[in-house]
Amino acid sequence: MKTAALIPARYASTRLPAKLVQDLGGISVIQRTYVSSVATGVFDEVWVVTDHKEIEKQILDLGGNVFMSKKIHQSGSDRIAEALEAVDADLIVNVQGDEPFQDPESLQDLVAVFDKPKVKMASLMCRISEDEAYNPNTVKVVLDDKMHAIYFSRSPIPFNRERTEDIFYWKHVGVYAYTRELLLEFTSWPKGRLEQIEMLEQLRLIERGVKIKMVETEHQAIAIDTKEDLDRARNFLKSIL
């Protein structure tokens, strides 16, 4: 099965303007995400899918693969689905452009679940405390006994009614893997009601009855959404160089 990482890279951003082209140790955030994804050795191909000439230039400067979006998209999944006209791969991994430090072990574990023919989509999760679960910017997921997602929410799920002390929560880590066929089908569907309420695109699949296999990781990704996140990423980079 040929595997490709597609990195959606929209130039506009709200909390940190032009965040993907901010400097991170001598190259930009999106360049570092691209280099990090290639370095994992998990993928046959890595592509950046963007709507902006500056990001295109930066990836081409690295000798990388880049696809320029011709359409306006509401989500990263929609953006990478358009790029499939240029990408010949059976398994597509949606890597977040604002997460510059990719973890090879997590990505390998994610791809490995597709050895089972019934798996059409998978994603990552990690354990978090109850305190963190109350942050609406942290998306939680609950599972069935086969490690499939039952529901994703910004609310703390499950609700700890009896205040059980040993409870923990699963945080959804926003790296998705899909078969090519499912990605194309998924992005052809209209937004579902739950998706519009929670503003979580994966609920479109849950509402349609698609099984999403969840894979545990201990890797805590650094996602860059704010100036403080960028400073944290710069400090982390200094600590490992």
JSON list of C-alpha atoms in Angstrom, two decimals:
[
{"chain": "A", "resi": 1, "resn": "MET", "atom": "CA", "xyz": [0.00, 0.00, 0.00]},
{"chain": "A", "resi": 2, "resn": "LYS", "atom": "CA", "xyz": [1.56, 3.30, -1.10]},
{"chain": "A", "resi": 3, "resn": "THR", "atom": "CA", "xyz": [1.38, 5.89, 1.66]},
{"chain": "A", "resi": 4, "resn": "ALA", "atom": "CA", "xyz": [1.50, 9.68, 1.29]},
{"chain": "A", "resi": 5, "resn": "ALA", "atom": "CA", "xyz": [1.52, 12.43, 3.88]},
{"chain": "A", "resi": 6, "resn": "LEU", "atom": "CA", "xyz": [-0.46, 15.48, 2.78]},
{"chain": "A", "resi": 7, "resn": "ILE", "atom": "CA", "xyz": [0.04, 18.65, 4.79]},
{"chain": "A", "resi": 8, "resn": "PRO", "atom": "CA", "xyz": [-2.76, 21.23, 4.38]},
{"chain": "A", "resi": 9, "resn": "ALA", "atom": "CA", "xyz": [-1.20, 24.68, 4.63]},
{"chain": "A", "resi": 10, "resn": "ARG", "atom": "CA", "xyz": [-3.60, 27.62, 4.56]},
{"chain": "A", "resi": 11, "resn": "TYR", "atom": "CA", "xyz": [-1.75, 30.95, 4.73]},
{"chain": "A", "resi": 12, "resn": "ALA", "atom": "CA", "xyz": [-4.40, 32.89, 6.64]},
{"chain": "A", "resi": 13, "resn": "SER", "atom": "CA", "xyz": [-4.63, 32.36, 10.41]},
{"chain": "A", "resi": 14, "resn": "THR", "atom": "CA", "xyz": [-6.47, 34.23, 13.12]},
{"chain": "A", "resi": 15, "resn": "ARG", "atom": "CA", "xyz": [-4.55, 34.16, 16.39]},
{"chain": "A", "resi": 16, "resn": "LEU", "atom": "CA", "xyz": [-1.04, 34.27, 14.89]},
{"chain": "A", "resi": 17, "resn": "PRO", "atom": "CA", "xyz": [-1.09, 35.89, 11.43]},
{"chain": "A", "resi": 18, "resn": "ALA", "atom": "CA", "xyz": [0.87, 34.02, 8.73]},
{"chain": "A", "resi": 19, "resn": "LYS", "atom": "CA", "xyz": [1.94, 31.49, 11.35]},
{"chain": "A", "resi": 20, "resn": "LEU", "atom": "CA", "xyz": [3.17, 28.90, 8.87]},
{"chain": "A", "resi": 21, "resn": "VAL", "atom": "CA", "xyz": [5.85, 31.21, 7.47]},
{"chain": "A", "resi": 22, "resn": "GLN", "atom": "CA", "xyz": [7.14, 32.35, 10.87]},
{"chain": "A", "resi": 23, "resn": "ASP", "atom": "CA", "xyz": [10.81, 31.56, 11.53]},
{"chain": "A", "resi": 24, "resn": "LEU", "atom": "CA", "xyz": [11.52, 28.43, 13.55]},
{"chain": "A", "resi": 25, "resn": "GLY", "atom": "CA", "xyz": [15.24, 27.84, 13.86]},
{"chain": "A", "resi": 26, "resn": "GLY", "atom": "CA", "xyz": [16.30, 29.26, 10.51]},
{"chain": "A", "resi": 27, "resn": "ILE", "atom": "CA", "xyz": [13.49, 27.84, 8.40]},
{"chain": "A", "resi": 28, "resn": "SER", "atom": "CA", "xyz": [9.75, 28.45, 8.53]},
{"chain": "A", "resi": 29, "resn": "VAL", "atom": "CA", "xyz": [7.17, 26.48, 10.50]},
{"chain": "A", "resi": 30, "resn": "ILE", "atom": "CA", "xyz": [5.76, 24.84, 7.36]},
{"chain": "A", "resi": 31, "resn": "GLN", "atom": "CA", "xyz": [9.25, 23.99, 6.08]},
{"chain": "A", "resi": 32, "resn": "ARG", "atom": "CA", "xyz": [10.08, 22.36, 9.40]},
{"chain": "A", "resi": 33, "resn": "THR", "atom": "CA", "xyz": [6.82, 20.38, 9.34]},
{"chain": "A", "resi": 34, "resn": "TYR", "atom": "CA", "xyz": [7.66, 19.17, 5.84]},
{"chain": "A", "resi": 35, "resn": "VAL", "atom": "CA", "xyz": [11.25, 18.23, 6.74]},
{"chain": "A", "resi": 36, "resn": "SER", "atom": "CA", "xyz": [10.10, 16.51, 9.94]},
{"chain": "A", "resi": 37, "resn": "SER", "atom": "CA", "xyz": [7.46, 14.49, 8.06]},
{"chain": "A", "resi": 38, "resn": "VAL", "atom": "CA", "xyz": [9.98, 13.33, 5.46]},
{"chain": "A", "resi": 39, "resn": "ALA", "atom": "CA", "xyz": [12.50, 12.44, 8.19]},
{"chain": "A", "resi": 40, "resn": "THR", "atom": "CA", "xyz": [10.07, 10.01, 9.87]},
{"chain": "A", "resi": 41, "resn": "GLY", "atom": "CA", "xyz": [10.65, 7.56, 7.00]},
{"chain": "A", "resi": 42, "resn": "VAL", "atom": "CA", "xyz": [7.00, 6.46, 7.24]},
{"chain": "A", "resi": 43, "resn": "PHE", "atom": "CA", "xyz": [5.82, 7.88, 3.90]},
{"chain": "A", "resi": 44, "resn": "ASP", "atom": "CA", "xyz": [6.50, 7.11, 0.28]},
{"chain": "A", "resi": 45, "resn": "GLU", "atom": "CA", "xyz": [5.71, 10.73, -0.56]},
{"chain": "A", "resi": 46, "resn": "VAL", "atom": "CA", "xyz": [5.17, 13.96, 1.38]},
{"chain": "A", "resi": 47, "resn": "TRP", "atom": "CA", "xyz": [3.20, 16.87, -0.12]},
{"chain": "A", "resi": 48, "resn": "VAL", "atom": "CA", "xyz": [2.25, 20.33, 1.09]},
{"chain": "A", "resi": 49, "resn": "VAL", "atom": "CA", "xyz": [-1.15, 21.50, -0.14]},
{"chain": "A", "resi": 50, "resn": "THR", "atom": "CA", "xyz": [-1.46, 25.28, 0.00]},
{"chain": "A", "resi": 51, "resn": "ASP", "atom": "CA", "xyz": [-3.36, 28.32, -1.21]},
{"chain": "A", "resi": 52, "resn": "HIS", "atom": "CA", "xyz": [-0.43, 30.75, -1.14]},
{"chain": "A", "resi": 53, "resn": "LYS", "atom": "CA", "xyz": [2.58, 31.42, -3.40]},
{"chain": "A", "resi": 54, "resn": "GLU", "atom": "CA", "xyz": [4.96, 32.13, -0.50]},
{"chain": "A", "resi": 55, "resn": "ILE", "atom": "CA", "xyz": [4.35, 28.70, 1.03]},
{"chain": "A", "resi": 56, "resn": "GLU", "atom": "CA", "xyz": [4.66, 27.12, -2.41]},
{"chain": "A", "resi": 57, "resn": "LYS", "atom": "CA", "xyz": [8.03, 28.85, -2.92]},
{"chain": "A", "resi": 58, "resn": "GLN", "atom": "CA", "xyz": [9.33, 27.78, 0.48]},
{"chain": "A", "resi": 59, "resn": "ILE", "atom": "CA", "xyz": [8.56, 24.11, -0.17]},
{"chain": "A", "resi": 60, "resn": "LEU", "atom": "CA", "xyz": [9.99, 24.23, -3.69]},
{"chain": "A", "resi": 61, "resn": "ASP", "atom": "CA", "xyz": [13.14, 25.78, -2.23]},
{"chain": "A", "resi": 62, "resn": "LEU", "atom": "CA", "xyz": [13.52, 22.58, -0.22]},
{"chain": "A", "resi": 63, "resn": "GLY", "atom": "CA", "xyz": [13.06, 20.47, -3.35]},
{"chain": "A", "resi": 64, "resn": "GLY", "atom": "CA", "xyz": [9.73, 19.32, -1.96]},
{"chain": "A", "resi": 65, "resn": "ASN", "atom": "CA", "xyz": [6.35, 18.41, -3.44]},
{"chain": "A", "resi": 66, "resn": "VAL", "atom": "CA", "xyz": [3.68, 21.09, -3.37]},
{"chain": "A", "resi": 67, "resn": "PHE", "atom": "CA", "xyz": [0.15, 21.34, -4.75]},
{"chain": "A", "resi": 68, "resn": "MET", "atom": "CA", "xyz": [-1.56, 24.71, -5.19]},
{"chain": "A", "resi": 69, "resn": "SER", "atom": "CA", "xyz": [-5.26, 24.66, -4.30]},
{"chain": "A", "resi": 70, "resn": "LYS", "atom": "CA", "xyz": [-7.54, 25.98, -6.99]},
{"chain": "A", "resi": 71, "resn": "LYS", "atom": "CA", "xyz": [-10.61, 26.14, -4.74]},
{"chain": "A", "resi": 72, "resn": "ILE", "atom": "CA", "xyz": [-11.61, 27.70, -1.40]},
{"chain": "A", "resi": 73, "resn": "HIS", "atom": "CA", "xyz": [-11.92, 24.99, 1.26]},
{"chain": "A", "resi": 74, "resn": "GLN", "atom": "CA", "xyz": [-13.63, 24.83, 4.65]},
{"chain": "A", "resi": 75, "resn": "SER", "atom": "CA", "xyz": [-11.31, 22.20, 6.13]},
{"chain": "A", "resi": 76, "resn": "GLY", "atom": "CA", "xyz": [-7.90, 20.61, 5.76]},
{"chain": "A", "resi": 77, "resn": "SER", "atom": "CA", "xyz": [-9.50, 17.35, 4.62]},
{"chain": "A", "resi": 78, "resn": "ASP", "atom": "CA", "xyz": [-11.27, 19.16, 1.76]},
{"chain": "A", "resi": 79, "resn": "ARG", "atom": "CA", "xyz": [-7.98, 20.79, 0.76]},
{"chain": "A", "resi": 80, "resn": "ILE", "atom": "CA", "xyz": [-6.01, 17.55, 0.59]},
{"chain": "A", "resi": 81, "resn": "ALA", "atom": "CA", "xyz": [-8.82, 15.74, -1.23]},
{"chain": "A", "resi": 82, "resn": "GLU", "atom": "CA", "xyz": [-8.42, 18.22, -4.09]},
{"chain": "A", "resi": 83, "resn": "ALA", "atom": "CA", "xyz": [-4.70, 17.37, -4.23]},
{"chain": "A", "resi": 84, "resn": "LEU", "atom": "CA", "xyz": [-5.41, 13.70, -4.91]},
{"chain": "A", "resi": 85, "resn": "GLU", "atom": "CA", "xyz": [-5.60, 14.59, -8.60]},
{"chain": "A", "resi": 86, "resn": "ALA", "atom": "CA", "xyz": [-1.79, 14.91, -8.40]},
{"chain": "A", "resi": 87, "resn": "VAL", "atom": "CA", "xyz": [-1.00, 12.31, -5.72]},
{"chain": "A", "resi": 88, "resn": "ASP", "atom": "CA", "xyz": [-0.95, 8.60, -6.51]},
{"chain": "A", "resi": 89, "resn": "ALA", "atom": "CA", "xyz": [-1.30, 6.87, -3.14]},
{"chain": "A", "resi": 90, "resn": "ASP", "atom": "CA", "xyz": [-3.61, 4.32, -1.53]},
{"chain": "A", "resi": 91, "resn": "LEU", "atom": "CA", "xyz": [-3.33, 5.61, 2.04]},
{"chain": "A", "resi": 92, "resn": "ILE", "atom": "CA", "xyz": [-3.44, 9.32, 2.87]},
{"chain": "A", "resi": 93, "resn": "VAL", "atom": "CA", "xyz": [-2.21, 10.76, 6.18]},
{"chain": "A", "resi": 94, "resn": "ASN", "atom": "CA", "xyz": [-3.35, 14.28, 7.00]},
{"chain": "A", "resi": 95, "resn": "VAL", "atom": "CA", "xyz": [-0.45, 15.90, 8.88]},
{"chain": "A", "resi": 96, "resn": "GLN", "atom": "CA", "xyz": [-1.17, 19.26, 10.50]},
{"chain": "A", "resi": 97, "resn": "GLY", "atom": "CA", "xyz": [0.93, 22.04, 8.99]},
{"chain": "A", "resi": 98, "resn": "ASP", "atom": "CA", "xyz": [1.33, 23.84, 12.30]},
{"chain": "A", "resi": 99, "resn": "GLU", "atom": "CA", "xyz": [2.85, 20.81, 14.09]},
{"chain": "A", "resi": 100, "resn": "PRO", "atom": "CA", "xyz": [6.55, 20.99, 13.17]},
{"chain": "A", "resi": 101, "resn": "PHE", "atom": "CA", "xyz": [7.83, 18.08, 15.26]},
{"chain": "A", "resi": 102, "resn": "GLN", "atom": "CA", "xyz": [6.42, 14.82, 13.91]},
{"chain": "A", "resi": 103, "resn": "ASP", "atom": "CA", "xyz": [6.87, 11.59, 15.85]},
{"chain": "A", "resi": 104, "resn": "PRO", "atom": "CA", "xyz": [7.94, 8.58, 13.74]},
{"chain": "A", "resi": 105, "resn": "GLU", "atom": "CA", "xyz": [6.67, 5.94, 16.18]},
{"chain": "A", "resi": 106, "resn": "SER", "atom": "CA", "xyz": [3.18, 7.44, 16.43]},
{"chain": "A", "resi": 107, "resn": "LEU", "atom": "CA", "xyz": [2.86, 7.76, 12.66]},
{"chain": "A", "resi": 108, "resn": "GLN", "atom": "CA", "xyz": [4.12, 4.23, 12.09]},
{"chain": "A", "resi": 109, "resn": "ASP", "atom": "CA", "xyz": [1.60, 2.86, 14.62]},
{"chain": "A", "resi": 110, "resn": "LEU", "atom": "CA", "xyz": [-1.15, 4.83, 12.87]},
{"chain": "A", "resi": 111, "resn": "VAL", "atom": "CA", "xyz": [-0.30, 3.47, 9.42]},
{"chain": "A", "resi": 112, "resn": "ALA", "atom": "CA", "xyz": [0.12, -0.08, 10.74]},
{"chain": "A", "resi": 113, "resn": "VAL", "atom": "CA", "xyz": [-3.58, -0.50, 11.64]},
{"chain": "A", "resi": 114, "resn": "PHE", "atom": "CA", "xyz": [-4.42, -0.45, 7.92]},
{"chain": "A", "resi": 115, "resn": "ASP", "atom": "CA", "xyz": [-2.94, -3.95, 7.64]},
{"chain": "A", "resi": 116, "resn": "LYS", "atom": "CA", "xyz": [-6.46, -5.02, 8.61]},
{"chain": "A", "resi": 117, "resn": "PRO", "atom": "CA", "xyz": [-8.70, -4.69, 5.52]},
{"chain": "A", "resi": 118, "resn": "LYS", "atom": "CA", "xyz": [-11.71, -3.43, 7.47]},
{"chain": "A", "resi": 119, "resn": "VAL", "atom": "CA", "xyz": [-9.90, -0.28, 8.64]},
{"chain": "A", "resi": 120, "resn": "LYS", "atom": "CA", "xyz": [-10.75, 2.67, 6.40]},
{"chain": "A", "resi": 121, "resn": "MET", "atom": "CA", "xyz": [-9.84, 5.53, 8.74]},
{"chain": "A", "resi": 122, "resn": "ALA", "atom": "CA", "xyz": [-7.72, 5.96, 11.86]},
{"chain": "A", "resi": 123, "resn": "SER", "atom": "CA", "xyz": [-6.51, 8.74, 14.13]},
{"chain": "A", "resi": 124, "resn": "LEU", "atom": "CA", "xyz": [-4.36, 9.33, 17.21]},
{"chain": "A", "resi": 125, "resn": "MET", "atom": "CA", "xyz": [-5.21, 10.02, 20.85]},
{"chain": "A", "resi": 126, "resn": "CYS", "atom": "CA", "xyz": [-3.39, 10.45, 24.15]},
{"chain": "A", "resi": 127, "resn": "ARG", "atom": "CA", "xyz": [-4.35, 10.37, 27.82]},
{"chain": "A", "resi": 128, "resn": "ILE", "atom": "CA", "xyz": [-5.03, 13.62, 29.64]},
{"chain": "A", "resi": 129, "resn": "SER", "atom": "CA", "xyz": [-6.12, 14.65, 33.11]},
{"chain": "A", "resi": 130, "resn": "GLU", "atom": "CA", "xyz": [-9.64, 15.68, 34.10]},
{"chain": "A", "resi": 131, "resn": "ASP", "atom": "CA", "xyz": [-8.48, 19.28, 34.48]},
{"chain": "A", "resi": 132, "resn": "GLU", "atom": "CA", "xyz": [-7.30, 19.41, 30.87]},
{"chain": "A", "resi": 133, "resn": "ALA", "atom": "CA", "xyz": [-10.52, 17.77, 29.71]},
{"chain": "A", "resi": 134, "resn": "TYR", "atom": "CA", "xyz": [-12.49, 20.89, 30.70]},
{"chain": "A", "resi": 135, "resn": "ASN", "atom": "CA", "xyz": [-10.66, 23.00, 28.10]},
{"chain": "A", "resi": 136, "resn": "PRO", "atom": "CA", "xyz": [-12.99, 23.35, 25.07]},
{"chain": "A", "resi": 137, "resn": "ASN", "atom": "CA", "xyz": [-9.98, 23.76, 22.77]},
{"chain": "A", "resi": 138, "resn": "THR", "atom": "CA", "xyz": [-8.98, 20.21, 23.70]},
{"chain": "A", "resi": 139, "resn": "VAL", "atom": "CA", "xyz": [-11.09, 17.72, 21.76]},
{"chain": "A", "resi": 140, "resn": "LYS", "atom": "CA", "xyz": [-12.02, 14.58, 23.69]},
{"chain": "A", "resi": 141, "resn": "VAL", "atom": "CA", "xyz": [-12.96, 11.18, 22.30]},
{"chain": "A", "resi": 142, "resn": "VAL", "atom": "CA", "xyz": [-14.77, 8.19, 23.85]},
{"chain": "A", "resi": 143, "resn": "LEU", "atom": "CA", "xyz": [-14.29, 4.65, 22.55]},
{"chain": "A", "resi": 144, "resn": "ASP", "atom": "CA", "xyz": [-16.01, 1.33, 22.17]},
{"chain": "A", "resi": 145, "resn": "ASP", "atom": "CA", "xyz": [-14.35, -1.92, 23.25]},
{"chain": "A", "resi": 146, "resn": "LYS", "atom": "CA", "xyz": [-12.69, -2.30, 19.82]},
{"chain": "A", "resi": 147, "resn": "MET", "atom": "CA", "xyz": [-10.92, 1.08, 20.11]},
{"chain": "A", "resi": 148, "resn": "HIS", "atom": "CA", "xyz": [-13.27, 2.75, 17.65]},
{"chain": "A", "resi": 149, "resn": "ALA", "atom": "CA", "xyz": [-14.43, 6.31, 18.29]},
{"chain": "A", "resi": 150, "resn": "ILE", "atom": "CA", "xyz": [-18.00, 6.61, 19.54]},
{"chain": "A", "resi": 151, "resn": "TYR", "atom": "CA", "xyz": [-18.03, 10.41, 19.76]},
{"chain": "A", "resi": 152, "resn": "PHE", "atom": "CA", "xyz": [-15.75, 13.47, 19.76]},
{"chain": "A", "resi": 153, "resn": "SER", "atom": "CA", "xyz": [-16.56, 16.57, 21.78]},
{"chain": "A", "resi": 154, "resn": "ARG", "atom": "CA", "xyz": [-15.21, 19.83, 23.12]},
{"chain": "A", "resi": 155, "resn": "SER", "atom": "CA", "xyz": [-17.09, 19.01, 26.32]},
{"chain": "A", "resi": 156, "resn": "PRO", "atom": "CA", "xyz": [-15.55, 16.67, 28.93]},
{"chain": "A", "resi": 157, "resn": "ILE", "atom": "CA", "xyz": [-16.76, 13.20, 27.94]},
{"chain": "A", "resi": 158, "resn": "PRO", "atom": "CA", "xyz": [-17.58, 10.99, 29.70]},
{"chain": "A", "resi": 159, "resn": "PHE", "atom": "CA", "xyz": [-19.13, 13.22, 32.37]},
{"chain": "A", "resi": 160, "resn": "ASN", "atom": "CA", "xyz": [-17.74, 12.18, 35.76]},
{"chain": "A", "resi": 161, "resn": "ARG", "atom": "CA", "xyz": [-21.03, 12.21, 37.70]},
{"chain": "A", "resi": 162, "resn": "GLU", "atom": "CA", "xyz": [-19.83, 10.22, 40.72]},
{"chain": "A", "resi": 163, "resn": "ARG", "atom": "CA", "xyz": [-16.48, 12.08, 40.84]},
{"chain": "A", "resi": 164, "resn": "THR", "atom": "CA", "xyz": [-14.51, 8.86, 40.50]},
{"chain": "A", "resi": 165, "resn": "GLU", "atom": "CA", "xyz": [-10.91, 9.72, 41.33]},
{"chain": "A", "resi": 166, "resn": "ASP", "atom": "CA", "xyz": [-9.15, 7.36, 38.93]},
{"chain": "A", "resi": 167, "resn": "ILE", "atom": "CA", "xyz": [-10.89, 8.56, 35.77]},
{"chain": "A", "resi": 168, "resn": "PHE", "atom": "CA", "xyz": [-8.86, 9.74, 32.78]},
{"chain": "A", "resi": 169, "resn": "TYR", "atom": "CA", "xyz": [-9.79, 11.17, 29.40]},
{"chain": "A", "resi": 170, "resn": "TRP", "atom": "CA", "xyz": [-8.67, 10.64, 25.83]},
{"chain": "A", "resi": 171, "resn": "LYS", "atom": "CA", "xyz": [-7.54, 13.73, 23.92]},
{"chain": "A", "resi": 172, "resn": "HIS", "atom": "CA", "xyz": [-7.93, 13.55, 20.17]},
{"chain": "A", "resi": 173, "resn": "VAL", "atom": "CA", "xyz": [-4.65, 14.28, 18.39]},
{"chain": "A", "resi": 174, "resn": "GLY", "atom": "CA", "xyz": [-5.62, 15.73, 15.02]},
{"chain": "A", "resi": 175, "resn": "VAL", "atom": "CA", "xyz": [-3.64, 13.46, 12.69]},
{"chain": "A", "resi": 176, "resn": "TYR", "atom": "CA", "xyz": [-5.94, 11.46, 10.41]},
{"chain": "A", "resi": 177, "resn": "ALA", "atom": "CA", "xyz": [-5.24, 8.57, 8.06]},
{"chain": "A", "resi": 178, "resn": "TYR", "atom": "CA", "xyz": [-7.77, 7.47, 5.46]},
{"chain": "A", "resi": 179, "resn": "THR", "atom": "CA", "xyz": [-7.96, 5.21, 2.47]},
{"chain": "A", "resi": 180, "resn": "ARG", "atom": "CA", "xyz": [-8.04, 7.22, -0.72]},
{"chain": "A", "resi": 181, "resn": "GLU", "atom": "CA", "xyz": [-11.60, 6.10, -1.45]},
{"chain": "A", "resi": 182, "resn": "LEU", "atom": "CA", "xyz": [-12.94, 7.14, 1.95]},
{"chain": "A", "resi": 183, "resn": "LEU", "atom": "CA", "xyz": [-11.30, 10.56, 1.85]},
{"chain": "A", "resi": 184, "resn": "LEU", "atom": "CA", "xyz": [-12.91, 11.31, -1.51]},
{"chain": "A", "resi": 185, "resn": "GLU", "atom": "CA", "xyz": [-16.29, 10.05, -0.31]},
{"chain": "A", "resi": 186, "resn": "PHE", "atom": "CA", "xyz": [-16.10, 11.89, 3.04]},
{"chain": "A", "resi": 187, "resn": "THR", "atom": "CA", "xyz": [-15.32, 15.24, 1.45]},
{"chain": "A", "resi": 188, "resn": "SER", "atom": "CA", "xyz": [-18.25, 14.89, -0.96]},
{"chain": "A", "resi": 189, "resn": "TRP", "atom": "CA", "xyz": [-20.76, 14.75, 1.92]},
{"chain": "A", "resi": 190, "resn": "PRO", "atom": "CA", "xyz": [-22.47, 17.88, 3.25]},
{"chain": "A", "resi": 191, "resn": "LYS", "atom": "CA", "xyz": [-21.72, 18.99, 6.79]},
{"chain": "A", "resi": 192, "resn": "GLY", "atom": "CA", "xyz": [-23.68, 17.08, 9.41]},
{"chain": "A", "resi": 193, "resn": "ARG", "atom": "CA", "xyz": [-25.69, 18.60, 12.25]},
{"chain": "A", "resi": 194, "resn": "LEU", "atom": "CA", "xyz": [-23.29, 17.50, 15.00]},
{"chain": "A", "resi": 195, "resn": "GLU", "atom": "CA", "xyz": [-20.31, 18.74, 13.00]},
{"chain": "A", "resi": 196, "resn": "GLN", "atom": "CA", "xyz": [-21.89, 22.18, 12.75]},
{"chain": "A", "resi": 197, "resn": "ILE", "atom": "CA", "xyz": [-22.67, 22.29, 16.47]},
{"chain": "A", "resi": 198, "resn": "GLU", "atom": "CA", "xyz": [-19.23, 21.20, 17.73]},
{"chain": "A", "resi": 199, "resn": "MET", "atom": "CA", "xyz": [-17.27, 22.49, 14.69]},
{"chain": "A", "resi": 200, "resn": "LEU", "atom": "CA", "xyz": [-15.46, 19.16, 14.40]},
{"chain": "A", "resi": 201, "resn": "GLU", "atom": "CA", "xyz": [-15.27, 17.70, 10.91]},
{"chain": "A", "resi": 202, "resn": "GLN", "atom": "CA", "xyz": [-14.72, 14.11, 12.12]},
{"chain": "A", "resi": 203, "resn": "LEU", "atom": "CA", "xyz": [-18.31, 14.08, 13.39]},
{"chain": "A", "resi": 204, "resn": "ARG", "atom": "CA", "xyz": [-19.44, 14.04, 9.76]},
{"chain": "A", "resi": 205, "resn": "LEU", "atom": "CA", "xyz": [-18.04, 10.50, 9.60]},
{"chain": "A", "resi": 206, "resn": "ILE", "atom": "CA", "xyz": [-19.49, 9.45, 12.96]},
{"chain": "A", "resi": 207, "resn": "GLU", "atom": "CA", "xyz": [-22.96, 10.59, 11.84]},
{"chain": "A", "resi": 208, "resn": "ARG", "atom": "CA", "xyz": [-22.57, 8.47, 8.70]},
{"chain": "A", "resi": 209, "resn": "GLY", "atom": "CA", "xyz": [-21.60, 5.39, 10.70]},
{"chain": "A", "resi": 210, "resn": "VAL", "atom": "CA", "xyz": [-17.95, 5.29, 9.60]},
{"chain": "A", "resi": 211, "resn": "LYS", "atom": "CA", "xyz": [-15.67, 3.42, 12.02]},
{"chain": "A", "resi": 212, "resn": "ILE", "atom": "CA", "xyz": [-12.64, 5.48, 13.09]},
{"chain": "A", "resi": 213, "resn": "LYS", "atom": "CA", "xyz": [-9.91, 3.32, 14.63]},
{"chain": "A", "resi": 214, "resn": "MET", "atom": "CA", "xyz": [-8.13, 5.16, 17.44]},
{"chain": "A", "resi": 215, "resn": "VAL", "atom": "CA", "xyz": [-4.44, 4.60, 18.17]},
{"chain": "A", "resi": 216, "resn": "GLU", "atom": "CA", "xyz": [-2.82, 5.62, 21.44]},
{"chain": "A", "resi": 217, "resn": "THR", "atom": "CA", "xyz": [0.31, 7.76, 21.46]},
{"chain": "A", "resi": 218, "resn": "GLU", "atom": "CA", "xyz": [2.39, 9.23, 24.26]},
{"chain": "A", "resi": 219, "resn": "HIS", "atom": "CA", "xyz": [3.73, 11.95, 21.99]},
{"chain": "A", "resi": 220, "resn": "GLN", "atom": "CA", "xyz": [2.53, 15.41, 22.97]},
{"chain": "A", "resi": 221, "resn": "ALA", "atom": "CA", "xyz": [2.63, 17.45, 19.76]},
{"chain": "A", "resi": 222, "resn": "ILE", "atom": "CA", "xyz": [3.42, 21.16, 19.82]},
{"chain": "A", "resi": 223, "resn": "ALA", "atom": "CA", "xyz": [0.75, 22.87, 17.73]},
{"chain": "A", "resi": 224, "resn": "ILE", "atom": "CA", "xyz": [1.46, 26.49, 16.86]},
{"chain": "A", "resi": 225, "resn": "ASP", "atom": "CA", "xyz": [-1.65, 28.66, 17.14]},
{"chain": "A", "resi": 226, "resn": "THR", "atom": "CA", "xyz": [-0.37, 31.62, 19.15]},
{"chain": "A", "resi": 227, "resn": "LYS", "atom": "CA", "xyz": [2.82, 33.64, 19.72]},
{"chain": "A", "resi": 228, "resn": "GLU", "atom": "CA", "xyz": [3.24, 31.75, 23.00]},
{"chain": "A", "resi": 229, "resn": "ASP", "atom": "CA", "xyz": [3.09, 28.42, 21.12]},
{"chain": "A", "resi": 230, "resn": "LEU", "atom": "CA", "xyz": [5.73, 29.67, 18.69]},
{"chain": "A", "resi": 231, "resn": "ASP", "atom": "CA", "xyz": [8.01, 30.69, 21.57]},
{"chain": "A", "resi": 232, "resn": "ARG", "atom": "CA", "xyz": [7.52, 27.26, 23.13]},
{"chain": "A", "resi": 233, "resn": "ALA", "atom": "CA", "xyz": [8.42, 25.57, 19.83]},
{"chain": "A", "resi": 234, "resn": "ARG", "atom": "CA", "xyz": [11.56, 27.72, 19.53]},
{"chain": "A", "resi": 235, "resn": "ASN", "atom": "CA", "xyz": [12.63, 26.82, 23.05]},
{"chain": "A", "resi": 236, "resn": "PHE", "atom": "CA", "xyz": [11.96, 23.13, 22.42]},
{"chain": "A", "resi": 237, "resn": "LEU", "atom": "CA", "xyz": [14.05, 23.26, 19.24]},
{"chain": "A", "resi": 238, "resn": "LYS", "atom": "CA", "xyz": [16.95, 24.84, 21.10]},
{"chain": "A", "resi": 239, "resn": "SER", "atom": "CA", "xyz": [16.77, 22.05, 23.69]},
{"chain": "A", "resi": 240, "resn": "ILE", "atom": "CA", "xyz": [17.16, 19.27, 21.12]},
{"chain": "A", "resi": 241, "resn": "LEU", "atom": "CA", "xyz": [19.82, 20.85, 18.87]}
]
